[in-house]
CSV table of C-alpha atoms in Angstrom, one decimal:
chain,number,residue,atom,x,y,z
A,2,MET,CA,55.4,104.8,105.8
A,3,ILE,CA,56.4,102.5,103.2
A,4,ALA,CA,55.0,104.5,100.4
A,5,LEU,CA,57.0,107.7,102.0
A,6,ILE,CA,60.2,105.4,101.9
A,7,ARG,CA,59.7,104.5,98.4
A,8,MET,CA,59.0,108.3,97.5
A,9,ARG,CA,62.3,109.4,98.9
A,10,LEU,CA,64.4,106.7,97.6
A,11,ALA,CA,62.6,107.4,93.9
A,12,GLY,CA,63.4,111.0,94.4
A,13,PHE,CA,67.1,110.3,95.4
A,14,VAL,CA,67.6,107.8,92.2
A,15,HIS,CA,65.4,109.8,89.5
A,16,THR,CA,67.1,113.1,90.5
A,17,GLY,CA,70.7,111.7,89.7
A,18,ARG,CA,71.7,112.6,93.2
A,19,ALA,CA,72.5,108.8,94.0
A,20,ALA,CA,75.3,109.0,91.3
A,21,ALA,CA,77.6,111.4,93.3
A,22,PRO,CA,78.1,109.5,96.6
A,23,LEU,CA,78.4,106.1,94.5
A,24,LEU,CA,81.1,107.5,92.4
A,25,ALA,CA,82.9,109.2,95.2
A,26,ALA,CA,82.9,105.5,97.0
A,27,LEU,CA,84.3,104.0,93.7
A,28,VAL,CA,86.8,106.8,93.4
A,29,VAL,CA,88.3,106.5,97.2
A,30,LEU,CA,88.1,102.7,97.3
A,31,SER,CA,89.8,102.2,94.1
A,32,VAL,CA,92.5,104.5,95.4
A,33,LEU,CA,92.7,102.5,98.7
A,34,TYR,CA,93.2,99.3,96.7
A,35,GLY,CA,95.3,100.8,94.3
A,36,GLY,CA,97.9,101.0,96.9
A,37,GLY,CA,98.5,97.4,97.2
A,38,GLN,CA,97.2,94.2,98.3
A,39,ALA,CA,96.1,93.4,102.1
A,40,GLN,CA,94.5,90.7,104.1
A,41,ALA,CA,90.5,90.6,103.5
A,42,GLY,CA,89.8,92.0,107.3
A,43,GLU,CA,92.3,94.9,107.2
A,44,ALA,CA,91.4,96.1,103.8
A,45,TYR,CA,87.6,95.8,104.6
A,46,GLY,CA,88.3,97.6,108.1
A,47,VAL,CA,90.0,100.6,106.2
A,48,SER,CA,87.2,100.5,103.7
A,49,ALA,CA,84.4,100.8,106.2
A,50,ALA,CA,85.9,103.6,108.0
A,51,ILE,CA,86.4,105.4,104.7
A,52,LEU,CA,83.0,104.8,103.7
A,53,PHE,CA,81.6,106.3,107.0
A,54,VAL,CA,82.0,109.6,105.5
A,55,VAL,CA,80.7,108.9,102.0
A,56,LEU,CA,77.6,107.3,103.5
A,57,ALA,CA,76.8,110.2,106.1
A,58,TRP,CA,77.2,112.6,103.0
A,59,GLN,CA,74.9,110.2,101.2
A,60,THR,CA,72.4,110.4,103.9
A,61,LYS,CA,72.5,114.1,104.0
A,62,VAL,CA,71.8,114.5,100.0
A,63,LEU,CA,69.2,111.9,100.2
A,64,LEU,CA,67.2,113.9,103.1
A,65,ASP,CA,68.0,117.2,101.5
A,66,VAL,CA,66.3,116.1,98.2
A,67,GLU,CA,62.7,116.5,99.6
A,68,PRO,CA,61.6,120.1,99.5
A,69,ASP,CA,60.6,121.5,102.6
A,70,VAL,CA,56.7,121.9,101.7
A,71,GLN,CA,56.9,118.2,100.5
A,72,ARG,CA,58.6,116.9,103.8
A,73,ARG,CA,55.7,118.6,105.9
A,74,LEU,CA,52.8,116.9,103.4
A,75,GLY,CA,54.7,113.7,104.1
A,76,LEU,CA,54.4,114.5,107.9
A,77,VAL,CA,50.6,115.0,107.5
A,78,ALA,CA,50.2,111.9,105.3
A,79,VAL,CA,51.8,109.4,107.7
A,80,GLY,CA,50.2,111.2,110.8
A,81,SER,CA,53.3,111.0,113.2
A,82,ALA,CA,56.3,112.7,113.4
A,83,GLY,CA,58.0,109.6,114.7
A,84,ARG,CA,56.9,107.6,111.4
A,85,GLU,CA,58.0,110.5,109.2
A,86,VAL,CA,61.5,110.4,111.0
A,87,ALA,CA,61.7,106.8,110.7
A,88,ALA,CA,60.8,106.7,107.2
A,89,GLY,CA,63.7,109.0,106.1
A,90,LEU,CA,66.2,107.0,108.3
A,91,VAL,CA,65.0,103.7,107.0
A,92,ALA,CA,65.4,105.0,103.2
A,93,ALA,CA,69.0,106.3,103.9
A,94,VAL,CA,69.9,102.9,105.4
A,95,LEU,CA,68.4,100.9,102.4
A,96,ALA,CA,70.1,103.5,99.9
A,97,GLY,CA,73.4,102.6,101.9
A,98,LEU,CA,73.2,98.8,101.2
A,99,PRO,CA,74.2,99.2,97.4
A,100,VAL,CA,77.2,101.2,98.4
A,101,VAL,CA,78.2,98.6,101.1
A,102,LEU,CA,77.8,95.8,98.4
A,103,VAL,CA,80.0,97.6,96.1
A,104,ALA,CA,82.8,98.1,98.9
A,105,LEU,CA,82.7,94.3,99.4
A,106,VAL,CA,82.7,93.3,95.9
A,107,LEU,CA,85.1,95.7,94.5
A,108,PRO,CA,88.5,94.5,95.9
A,109,TRP,CA,88.2,91.3,94.4
A,110,VAL,CA,87.8,93.1,90.8
A,111,VAL,CA,90.6,95.4,91.3
A,112,GLY,CA,92.9,92.6,93.0
A,113,GLY,CA,93.0,94.4,96.2
A,114,VAL,CA,93.0,91.4,98.7
A,115,THR,CA,95.5,88.9,99.1
A,116,THR,CA,95.0,85.3,99.9
A,117,PRO,CA,95.9,84.3,103.5
A,118,ARG,CA,99.4,82.9,104.2
A,119,ALA,CA,100.7,80.5,106.8
A,120,GLY,CA,99.8,81.8,110.2
A,121,ASP,CA,97.1,84.3,108.9
A,122,PRO,CA,93.2,84.3,109.7
A,123,PRO,CA,91.2,82.2,107.0
A,124,LEU,CA,89.6,84.3,104.4
A,125,SER,CA,86.1,83.6,105.6
A,126,THR,CA,87.1,85.4,108.9
A,127,GLY,CA,88.3,88.3,107.1
A,128,ILE,CA,85.3,88.6,104.9
A,129,ALA,CA,82.8,88.1,107.9
A,130,LEU,CA,84.7,90.8,109.7
A,131,GLY,CA,84.4,93.0,106.7
A,132,VAL,CA,80.7,92.7,106.4
A,133,TRP,CA,80.3,93.2,110.3
A,134,ALA,CA,82.4,96.4,110.0
A,135,HIS,CA,80.6,97.8,106.8
A,136,LEU,CA,76.9,97.1,108.2
A,137,LEU,CA,77.8,98.4,111.8
A,138,LEU,CA,79.2,101.8,110.5
A,139,LEU,CA,76.5,102.1,108.2
A,140,LEU,CA,74.2,103.0,111.1
A,141,PRO,CA,76.1,105.8,112.7
A,142,ALA,CA,76.8,107.1,109.4
A,143,VAL,CA,73.2,107.3,108.6
A,144,ALA,CA,72.7,109.3,112.1
A,145,LEU,CA,75.5,111.8,111.5
A,146,GLY,CA,74.1,112.7,108.0
A,147,ALA,CA,70.7,113.1,109.7
A,148,LEU,CA,72.0,115.4,112.0
A,149,SER,CA,73.5,117.3,109.0
A,150,SER,CA,70.6,117.7,106.9
A,151,ARG,CA,68.6,120.8,106.0
A,152,ALA,CA,65.7,119.7,108.2
A,153,VAL,CA,67.9,119.9,111.3
A,154,THR,CA,70.4,122.8,110.4
A,155,THR,CA,68.1,124.9,108.2
A,156,GLN,CA,71.0,126.3,106.2
A,157,ALA,CA,73.4,124.4,103.7
A,158,ALA,CA,76.5,125.8,105.1
A,159,ARG,CA,75.6,124.9,108.4
A,160,GLY,CA,74.7,121.4,107.6
A,161,LEU,CA,78.2,121.0,105.8
A,162,ALA,CA,79.9,122.2,109.0
A,163,VAL,CA,77.9,119.7,111.1
A,164,LEU,CA,79.1,116.9,108.5
A,165,VAL,CA,82.7,118.0,108.2
A,166,SER,CA,83.2,118.5,111.9
A,167,GLY,CA,81.5,115.1,112.8
A,168,ALA,CA,83.7,113.3,110.5
A,169,VAL,CA,87.0,115.1,111.8
A,170,PHE,CA,86.0,114.6,115.4
A,171,THR,CA,85.3,110.9,114.8
A,172,ILE,CA,88.8,110.4,113.6
A,173,VAL,CA,90.3,112.4,116.4
A,174,PHE,CA,88.2,110.9,119.3
A,175,GLY,CA,89.0,107.4,117.6
A,176,LEU,CA,92.7,107.7,118.4
A,177,LYS,CA,93.9,105.4,120.9
A,178,SER,CA,95.3,108.3,123.0
A,179,PHE,CA,92.2,110.0,123.2
A,180,PRO,CA,90.6,109.7,126.8
A,181,VAL,CA,87.0,109.6,126.0
A,182,PRO,CA,86.5,107.8,122.5
A,183,TRP,CA,82.9,106.9,123.3
A,184,LEU,CA,82.1,110.6,122.4
A,185,ALA,CA,82.4,109.4,118.6
A,186,PRO,CA,81.1,106.3,116.9
A,187,PRO,CA,83.7,103.3,116.9
A,188,VAL,CA,85.0,104.0,113.4
A,189,MET,CA,88.8,103.8,114.1
A,190,THR,CA,88.1,101.1,116.6
A,191,THR,CA,86.3,99.0,114.2
A,192,ALA,CA,89.1,99.3,111.6
A,193,ARG,CA,91.7,98.1,114.2
A,194,ASP,CA,89.3,95.2,115.4
A,195,THR,CA,89.2,93.9,111.8
A,196,VAL,CA,93.2,93.1,111.6
A,197,GLY,CA,94.2,89.5,112.4
A,198,ALA,CA,91.8,87.0,113.9
A,199,ALA,CA,88.4,87.9,115.3
A,200,HIS,CA,88.2,88.4,119.0
A,201,LEU,CA,84.5,88.1,120.3
A,202,PRO,CA,84.8,90.6,123.2
A,203,ALA,CA,86.1,93.4,121.1
A,204,LEU,CA,83.8,92.9,118.4
A,205,ALA,CA,80.8,92.9,120.8
A,206,GLY,CA,82.0,95.7,122.7
A,207,ALA,CA,82.2,97.8,119.4
A,208,THR,CA,78.9,96.6,118.3
A,209,ALA,CA,77.2,97.7,121.4
A,210,TRP,CA,79.2,101.2,121.3
A,211,GLY,CA,78.1,101.6,117.8
A,212,LEU,CA,74.4,100.8,118.4
A,213,ALA,CA,74.3,103.1,121.7
A,214,TRP,CA,76.0,106.1,119.8
A,215,THR,CA,73.5,105.5,116.9
A,216,ALA,CA,70.7,105.3,119.2
A,217,ALA,CA,71.7,108.7,121.2
A,218,ALA,CA,72.2,110.3,117.7
A,219,VAL,CA,69.0,109.5,116.3
A,220,ALA,CA,67.1,110.5,119.7
A,221,ALA,CA,68.7,113.9,119.3
A,222,TYR,CA,67.6,113.9,115.5
A,223,ALA,CA,64.3,113.0,116.4
A,224,THR,CA,64.3,115.8,119.1
A,225,LEU,CA,65.5,118.4,116.9
A,226,ARG,CA,63.1,117.4,114.1
A,227,ARG,CA,60.1,117.8,116.5
A,228,SER,CA,61.3,121.2,117.5
A,229,ARG,CA,61.5,122.5,114.2
A,230,ALA,CA,58.2,120.8,112.8
């Protein structure tokens, strides 16, 4: 399984496909921080929400790099459909970590974060909220990207439709006025929770929500993969 993870990451990097999502992240984050300075928590919350789509797309790209025949050979090599699916998801999470690191460092390079003023939460709180937001949203982003991958959708156009629809519904369902926001991952909620001081009950609720949504999406992905094996 470790060898399969390495092979997928190597294919993602060596084919040059890793460059496009990383460049997209740099562009959108540069535009975001170019609009002016903000408190660390607020800036990171918006950054995590924006990167959700980029990370989902990156996951789709990573999983689609592998040819169908090679994917079947990988399944035979690891001897279990569950391990083969898990290897792809773990590779996608590992590939997302450098993008998250860039998102956490970039605002300090371009001057997008302002120092706290009187009455503002301390800088350490904003940074901690930013790390929490990015890592939390990485997981459902990987799940959405997996659901839009070729191994599930079988067609490029259908996969793109799933990815775009998932991103749009995530924003719409995340509005405060939407009656059943749990149908989508807590992207907008996470962005709102990073503004101001850290409220542990809200953070715990968003964390549980994100993990539960991810688990449901991964279960759906695994089921669809088995049905198409």
